[in-house]
Structures are given as structure tokens and as C-alpha cells.
Coordinates of C-alpha atoms and ligand atoms in Angstrom, one line a residue:
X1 CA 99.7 105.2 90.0
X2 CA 102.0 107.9 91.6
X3 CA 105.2 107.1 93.6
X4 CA 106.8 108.7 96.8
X5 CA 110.2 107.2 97.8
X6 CA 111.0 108.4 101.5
X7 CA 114.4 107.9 103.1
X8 CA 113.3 105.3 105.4
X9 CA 109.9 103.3 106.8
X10 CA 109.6 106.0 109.5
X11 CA 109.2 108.9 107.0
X12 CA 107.4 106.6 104.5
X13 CA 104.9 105.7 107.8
X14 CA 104.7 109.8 108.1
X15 CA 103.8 110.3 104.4
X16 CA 101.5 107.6 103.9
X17 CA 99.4 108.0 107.2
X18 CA 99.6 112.2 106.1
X19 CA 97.8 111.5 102.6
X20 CA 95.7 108.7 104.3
X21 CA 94.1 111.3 106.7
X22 CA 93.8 113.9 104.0
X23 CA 91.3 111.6 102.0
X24 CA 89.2 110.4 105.3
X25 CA 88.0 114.3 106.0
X26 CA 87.6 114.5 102.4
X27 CA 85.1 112.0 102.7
X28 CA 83.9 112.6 105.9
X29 CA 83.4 115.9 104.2
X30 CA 81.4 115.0 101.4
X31 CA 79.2 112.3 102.9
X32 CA 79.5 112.1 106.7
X33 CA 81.5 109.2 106.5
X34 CA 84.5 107.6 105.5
X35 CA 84.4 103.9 104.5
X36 CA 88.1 101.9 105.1
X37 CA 90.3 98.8 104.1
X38 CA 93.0 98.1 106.5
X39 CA 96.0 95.7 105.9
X40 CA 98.1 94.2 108.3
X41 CA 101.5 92.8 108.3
X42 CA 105.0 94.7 108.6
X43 CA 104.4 96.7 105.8
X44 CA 101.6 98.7 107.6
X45 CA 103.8 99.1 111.0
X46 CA 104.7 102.9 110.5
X47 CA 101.7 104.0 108.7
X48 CA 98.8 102.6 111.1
X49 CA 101.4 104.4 113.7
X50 CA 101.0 107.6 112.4
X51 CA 97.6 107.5 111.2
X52 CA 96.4 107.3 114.7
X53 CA 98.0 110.2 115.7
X54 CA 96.1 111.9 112.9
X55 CA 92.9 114.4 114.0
X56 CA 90.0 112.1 112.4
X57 CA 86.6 111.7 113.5
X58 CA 86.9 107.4 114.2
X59 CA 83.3 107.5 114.9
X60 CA 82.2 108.6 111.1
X61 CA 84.8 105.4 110.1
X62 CA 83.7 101.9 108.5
X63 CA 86.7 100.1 108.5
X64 CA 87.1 96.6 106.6
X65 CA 89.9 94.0 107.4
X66 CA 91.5 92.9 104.0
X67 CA 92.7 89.1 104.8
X68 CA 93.1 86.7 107.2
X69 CA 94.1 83.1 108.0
X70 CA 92.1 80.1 108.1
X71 CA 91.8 78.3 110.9
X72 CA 93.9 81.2 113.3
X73 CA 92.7 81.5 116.6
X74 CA 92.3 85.7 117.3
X75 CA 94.7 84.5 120.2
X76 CA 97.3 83.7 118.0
X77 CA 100.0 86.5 117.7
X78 CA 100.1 85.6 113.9
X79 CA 96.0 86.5 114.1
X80 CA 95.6 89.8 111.8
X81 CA 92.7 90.3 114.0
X82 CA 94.5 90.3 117.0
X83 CA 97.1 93.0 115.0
X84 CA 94.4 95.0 113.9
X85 CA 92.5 95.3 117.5
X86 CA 95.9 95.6 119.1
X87 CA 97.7 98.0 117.0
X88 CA 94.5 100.5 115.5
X89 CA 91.1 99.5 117.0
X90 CA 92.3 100.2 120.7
X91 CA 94.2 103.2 120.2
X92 CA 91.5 105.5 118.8
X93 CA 88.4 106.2 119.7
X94 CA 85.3 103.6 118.8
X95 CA 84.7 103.4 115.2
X96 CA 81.2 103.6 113.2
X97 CA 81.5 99.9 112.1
X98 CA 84.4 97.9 112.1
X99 CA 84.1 94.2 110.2
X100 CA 86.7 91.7 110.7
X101 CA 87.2 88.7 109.1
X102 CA 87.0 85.3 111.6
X103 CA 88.9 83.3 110.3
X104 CA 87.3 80.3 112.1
X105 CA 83.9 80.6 111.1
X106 CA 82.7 78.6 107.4
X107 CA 85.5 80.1 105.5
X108 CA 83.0 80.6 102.4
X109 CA 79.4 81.9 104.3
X110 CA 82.2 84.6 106.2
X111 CA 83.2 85.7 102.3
X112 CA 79.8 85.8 101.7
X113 CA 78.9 87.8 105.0
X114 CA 81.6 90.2 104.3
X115 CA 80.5 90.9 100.2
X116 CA 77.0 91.4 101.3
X117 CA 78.2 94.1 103.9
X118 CA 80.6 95.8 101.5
X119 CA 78.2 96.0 98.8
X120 CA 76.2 98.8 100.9
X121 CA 79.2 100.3 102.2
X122 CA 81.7 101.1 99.1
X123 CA 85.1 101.5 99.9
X124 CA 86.6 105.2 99.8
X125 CA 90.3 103.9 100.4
X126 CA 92.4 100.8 100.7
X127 CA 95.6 100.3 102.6
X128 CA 97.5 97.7 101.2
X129 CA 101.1 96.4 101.3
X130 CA 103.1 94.2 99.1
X131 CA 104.7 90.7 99.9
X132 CA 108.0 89.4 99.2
X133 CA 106.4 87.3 96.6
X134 CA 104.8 90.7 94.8
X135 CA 101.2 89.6 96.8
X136 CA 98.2 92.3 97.4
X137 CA 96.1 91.3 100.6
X138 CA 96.8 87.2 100.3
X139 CA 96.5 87.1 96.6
X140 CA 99.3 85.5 96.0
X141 CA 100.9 84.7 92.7
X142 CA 99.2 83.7 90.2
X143 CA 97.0 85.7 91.4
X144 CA 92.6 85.5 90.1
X145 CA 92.5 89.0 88.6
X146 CA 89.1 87.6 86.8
X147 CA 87.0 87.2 90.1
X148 CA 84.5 89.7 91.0
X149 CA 83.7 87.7 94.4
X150 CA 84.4 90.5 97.0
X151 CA 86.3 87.9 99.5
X152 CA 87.4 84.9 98.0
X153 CA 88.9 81.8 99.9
X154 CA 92.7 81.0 98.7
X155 CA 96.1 78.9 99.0
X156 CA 99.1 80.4 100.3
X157 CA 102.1 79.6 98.5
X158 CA 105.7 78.6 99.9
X159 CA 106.9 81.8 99.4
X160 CA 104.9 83.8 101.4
X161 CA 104.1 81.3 104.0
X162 CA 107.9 81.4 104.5
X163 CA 107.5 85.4 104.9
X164 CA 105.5 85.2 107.9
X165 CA 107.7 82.6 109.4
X166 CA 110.9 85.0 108.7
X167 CA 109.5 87.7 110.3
X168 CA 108.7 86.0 113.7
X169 CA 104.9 85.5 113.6
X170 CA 105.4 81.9 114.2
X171 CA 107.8 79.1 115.4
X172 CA 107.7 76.9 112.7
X173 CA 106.5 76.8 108.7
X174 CA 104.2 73.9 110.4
X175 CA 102.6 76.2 111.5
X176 CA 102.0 78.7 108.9
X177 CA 98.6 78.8 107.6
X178 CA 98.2 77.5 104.1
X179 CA 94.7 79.0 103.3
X180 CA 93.5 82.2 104.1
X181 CA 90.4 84.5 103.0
X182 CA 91.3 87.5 101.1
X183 CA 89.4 90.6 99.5
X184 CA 90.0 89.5 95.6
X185 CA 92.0 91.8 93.4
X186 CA 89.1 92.9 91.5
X187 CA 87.3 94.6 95.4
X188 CA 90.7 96.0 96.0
X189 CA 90.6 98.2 92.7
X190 CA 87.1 99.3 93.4
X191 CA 87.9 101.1 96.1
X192 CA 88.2 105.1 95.4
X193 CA 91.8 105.7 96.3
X194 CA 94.7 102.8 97.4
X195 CA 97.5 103.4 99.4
X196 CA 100.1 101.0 99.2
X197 CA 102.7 101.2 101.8
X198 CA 106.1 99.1 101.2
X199 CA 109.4 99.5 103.2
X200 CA 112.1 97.4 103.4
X201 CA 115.0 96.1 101.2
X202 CA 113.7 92.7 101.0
X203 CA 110.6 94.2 99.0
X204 CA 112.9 95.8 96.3
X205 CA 113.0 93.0 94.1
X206 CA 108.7 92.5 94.2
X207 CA 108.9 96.5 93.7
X208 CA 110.5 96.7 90.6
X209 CA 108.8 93.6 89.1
X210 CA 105.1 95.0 90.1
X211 CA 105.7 98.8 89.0
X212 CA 108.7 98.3 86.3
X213 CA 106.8 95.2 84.6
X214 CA 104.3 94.9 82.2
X215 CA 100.9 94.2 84.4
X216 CA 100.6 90.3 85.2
X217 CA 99.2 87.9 87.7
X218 CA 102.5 86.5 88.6
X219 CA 103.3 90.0 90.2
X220 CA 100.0 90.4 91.4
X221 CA 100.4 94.1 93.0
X222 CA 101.1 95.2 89.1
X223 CA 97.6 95.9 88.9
X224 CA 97.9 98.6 90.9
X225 CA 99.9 100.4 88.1
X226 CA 95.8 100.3 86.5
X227 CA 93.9 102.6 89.2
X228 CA 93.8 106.1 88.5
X229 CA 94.0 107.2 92.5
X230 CA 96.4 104.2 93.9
X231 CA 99.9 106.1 95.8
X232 CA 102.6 104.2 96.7
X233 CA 104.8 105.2 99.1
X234 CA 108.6 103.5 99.5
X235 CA 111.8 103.7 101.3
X236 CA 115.1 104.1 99.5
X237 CA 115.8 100.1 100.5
X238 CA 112.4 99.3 98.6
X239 CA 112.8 101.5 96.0
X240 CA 116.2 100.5 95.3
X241 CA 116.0 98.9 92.3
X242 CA 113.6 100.9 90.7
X243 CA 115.0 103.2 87.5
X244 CA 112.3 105.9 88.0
X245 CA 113.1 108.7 90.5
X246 CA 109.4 109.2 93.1
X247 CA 108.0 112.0 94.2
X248 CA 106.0 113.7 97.1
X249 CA 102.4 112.4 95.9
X250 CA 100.8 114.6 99.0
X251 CA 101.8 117.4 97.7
X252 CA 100.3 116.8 94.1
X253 CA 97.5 115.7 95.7
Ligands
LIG1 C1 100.4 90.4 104.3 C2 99.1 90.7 104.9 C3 98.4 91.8 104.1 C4 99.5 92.8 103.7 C5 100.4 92.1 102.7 C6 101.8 92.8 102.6 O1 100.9 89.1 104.4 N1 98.3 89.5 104.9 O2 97.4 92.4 104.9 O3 99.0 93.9 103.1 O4 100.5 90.8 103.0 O5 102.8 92.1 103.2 P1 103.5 92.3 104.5 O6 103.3 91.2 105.4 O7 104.9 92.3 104.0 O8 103.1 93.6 105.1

């Protein structure tokens, strides 16, 4: 795992969405097509915002949609969905494939659905973010780092069901989800590369125990520090607890 600490989420959005685009012509380049995980949430604000300013060919792109509420109508502005469509999907040209998780369809045949198209389609890179509770996707501690299901169907816990109420996405922890379907840990680290975009001082503490700490479920993004191609990208407020000094990863790259 290599680090980048930018000075803030702008630059970090820059950096991430820079390297990001680098590895999509690669594989465009290799096989004619690039296959994609996309994350949601505030953590991927900046770097979805760059990345479609980036000169890629959307229509060699499969992209796959990492979690998703239960039960979330797409009208919902809490509906990852609805972020995805709103904030990637209709700002670039129209994609190869594009598979989103409905969250209101049989929780369990739409995992199923999902891991039967991702088998035939393997994943060249993830973009993933990390919750206040140390979460990757909706894997929330302690996380199932034993499941090789490709989607799995989970619980929220308080923690980051209170997340999503503190940043807005809806009026009341009533109203919060409290399961959701998530690509498992084990699909995530499949995928060739991960780029894990975190911003934000109220990360810091979830940053040092995932990248300082010894690998374990209760921090479930410190299994990212076990992929060979995974670059994180921070912001001095996320990193600021961390002892190591980061450095530009695109460059190395
Ligand atoms: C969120 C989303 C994920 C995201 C992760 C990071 O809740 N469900 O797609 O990668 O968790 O958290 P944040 O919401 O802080 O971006």
C-alpha cells in the first residue's frame, strides 16, 4: 500500500482522479476495456469531480456500484444510485456497461445477480473510501474478511448509520438504513489496483487505526495495507495523526 497526503480534499480529488485515469488507458490499452468499481459517499466528492474531466474513452468502461441501502428508493437523496447517476453517469459520455445495485429488489437474488456479472467481468480498479468507523464499501466493523460471496447482504452499525445522518443525507437516524448490500472485503481485494480516497479530519482517527495498526476486522479498511497495487490518497486533516510522512504515488507509479 503506498500513501499520498495532499494539502487538502481538492488537491487529494486532483491526485486521486490523475492516477485513476492513468490505470483506465492502461487497460483500455491492453484489452480494449477497462472494468470499474465506484464508491459513493463524501469521500469520493473531489475525485469522481476530477475524474470526469479526465480524457477517457467512457464507452470501453464497465463500471460496478460497490454498496447500497436496502429498502432506498433511487428517489431518495440518500440513494447511492441516485449519487452515482447524478454525479458520474450523466456527466460523461454513455458507458460500455454500467451495473447498479437496486436496493429494492430480493436483497439476496441482486447479490447473486451482481457476482454472476462480475465473475466474467474482473475488476481492473476499485475506488473506495473509508468511514468514520474505519468501514470499506458497507463492511462495517467487525467486518467478514472470510467470505468469498462477491456481494453479500449486511447490518449497519450505530456508528456509521449516524455518519450518514451527520452529513445531511437524511432527517432523522429513523431513517437511516440499517442493512445494506455491499461488495465483501474479499471482491474488493480482487480487484487489480484500489484507490482509496479519504479527506477530512473526522477520518483521522479511522486513518491511523487502518494504516498504523496491525490488520484486523475491527478496522476493516486495514486490509488494504495487504494488496500489492492499493494507493491511498489523504489530506493533511486525514492524515493528521498518522507518524509516517506520504508521498506522491503518481509519480512512482
Ligand atoms: C460510504 C459508502 C461507500 C464509501 C464509504 C466511505 O458510506 N457507502 O461507498 O466508499 O462508505 O465513506 P464515506 O461516506 O465517508 O465516503
Amino acid at each position: 500500500m503506498e500513501i499520498e497526503i495532499s494539502d487538502d480534499a481538492t488537491e487529494l480529488g486532483k491526485a486521486a482522479a490523475r492516477l485513476a485515469a492513468q490505470v483506465i488507458r492502461q487497460s483500455i490499452g491492453k484489452k480494449g476495456y477497462a472494468s470499474l468499481v465506484l464508491a459513493t459517499g463524501t469521500s469520493q466528492f473531489e475525485t469522481l469531480n476530477y475524474l470526469i474531466q479526465e480524457k477517457i474513452e467512457w464507452s470501453r468502461i464497465i463500471a460496478f456500484h460497490l454498496d447500497e441501502y436496502i429498502g432506498l428508493p433511487e428517489a431518495s437523496a440518500a440513494s447511492f444510485r441516485k449519487y452515482i447517476k447524478e454525479r458520474f453517469l450523466e456527466k460523461v459520455t454513455p458507458l460500455k456497461e454500467i451495473h447498479l445495485i437496486n436496493g429494492q429488489a430480493n436483497p439476496w437474488k441482486e447479490c447473486e445477480r451482481l457476482g454472476d456479472l462480475l465473475k466474467k467481468r474482473p475488476v481492473d480498479l476499485a475506488l473506495v473510501g473509508i468511514g468514520e468507523n474505519g468501514h470499506l464499501g458497507f463492511n462495517d466493523p467487525p467486518a467478514d474478511f472470510e467470505t468469498s460471496e462477491p456481494f453479500i447482504v449486511v447490518r449497519l452499525d450505530e456508528r456509521c448509520r449516524q455518519q450518514q445522518l451527520d452529513e445531511g443525507w437524511f432527517k432523522s437516524f429513523e431513517e437511516v438504513p440499517d442493512r445494506a448490500i455491499t461488495m465483501s472485503v474479499w471482491q474488493i481485494l480482487q480487484s487489480e489496483k484500489i484507490i482509496c480516497s479519504v479527506p477530512e479530519s473526522r477520518k483521522a482517527k479511522a486513518v491511523k487505526d487502518c494504516f498504523e495498526n496491525s490488520i484486523s476486522c475491527w478496522h476493516p479498511a486495514s486490509i488494504l495495507q495487504s494488496h500489492q497495487q492499493c494507493y491511498c490518497f489523504l489530506d493533511k486533516s486525514s492524515a493528521a495523526l498518522l507518524r509516517r510522512p506520504g508521498f506522491k504515488v503518481h509519480e512512482r507509479f
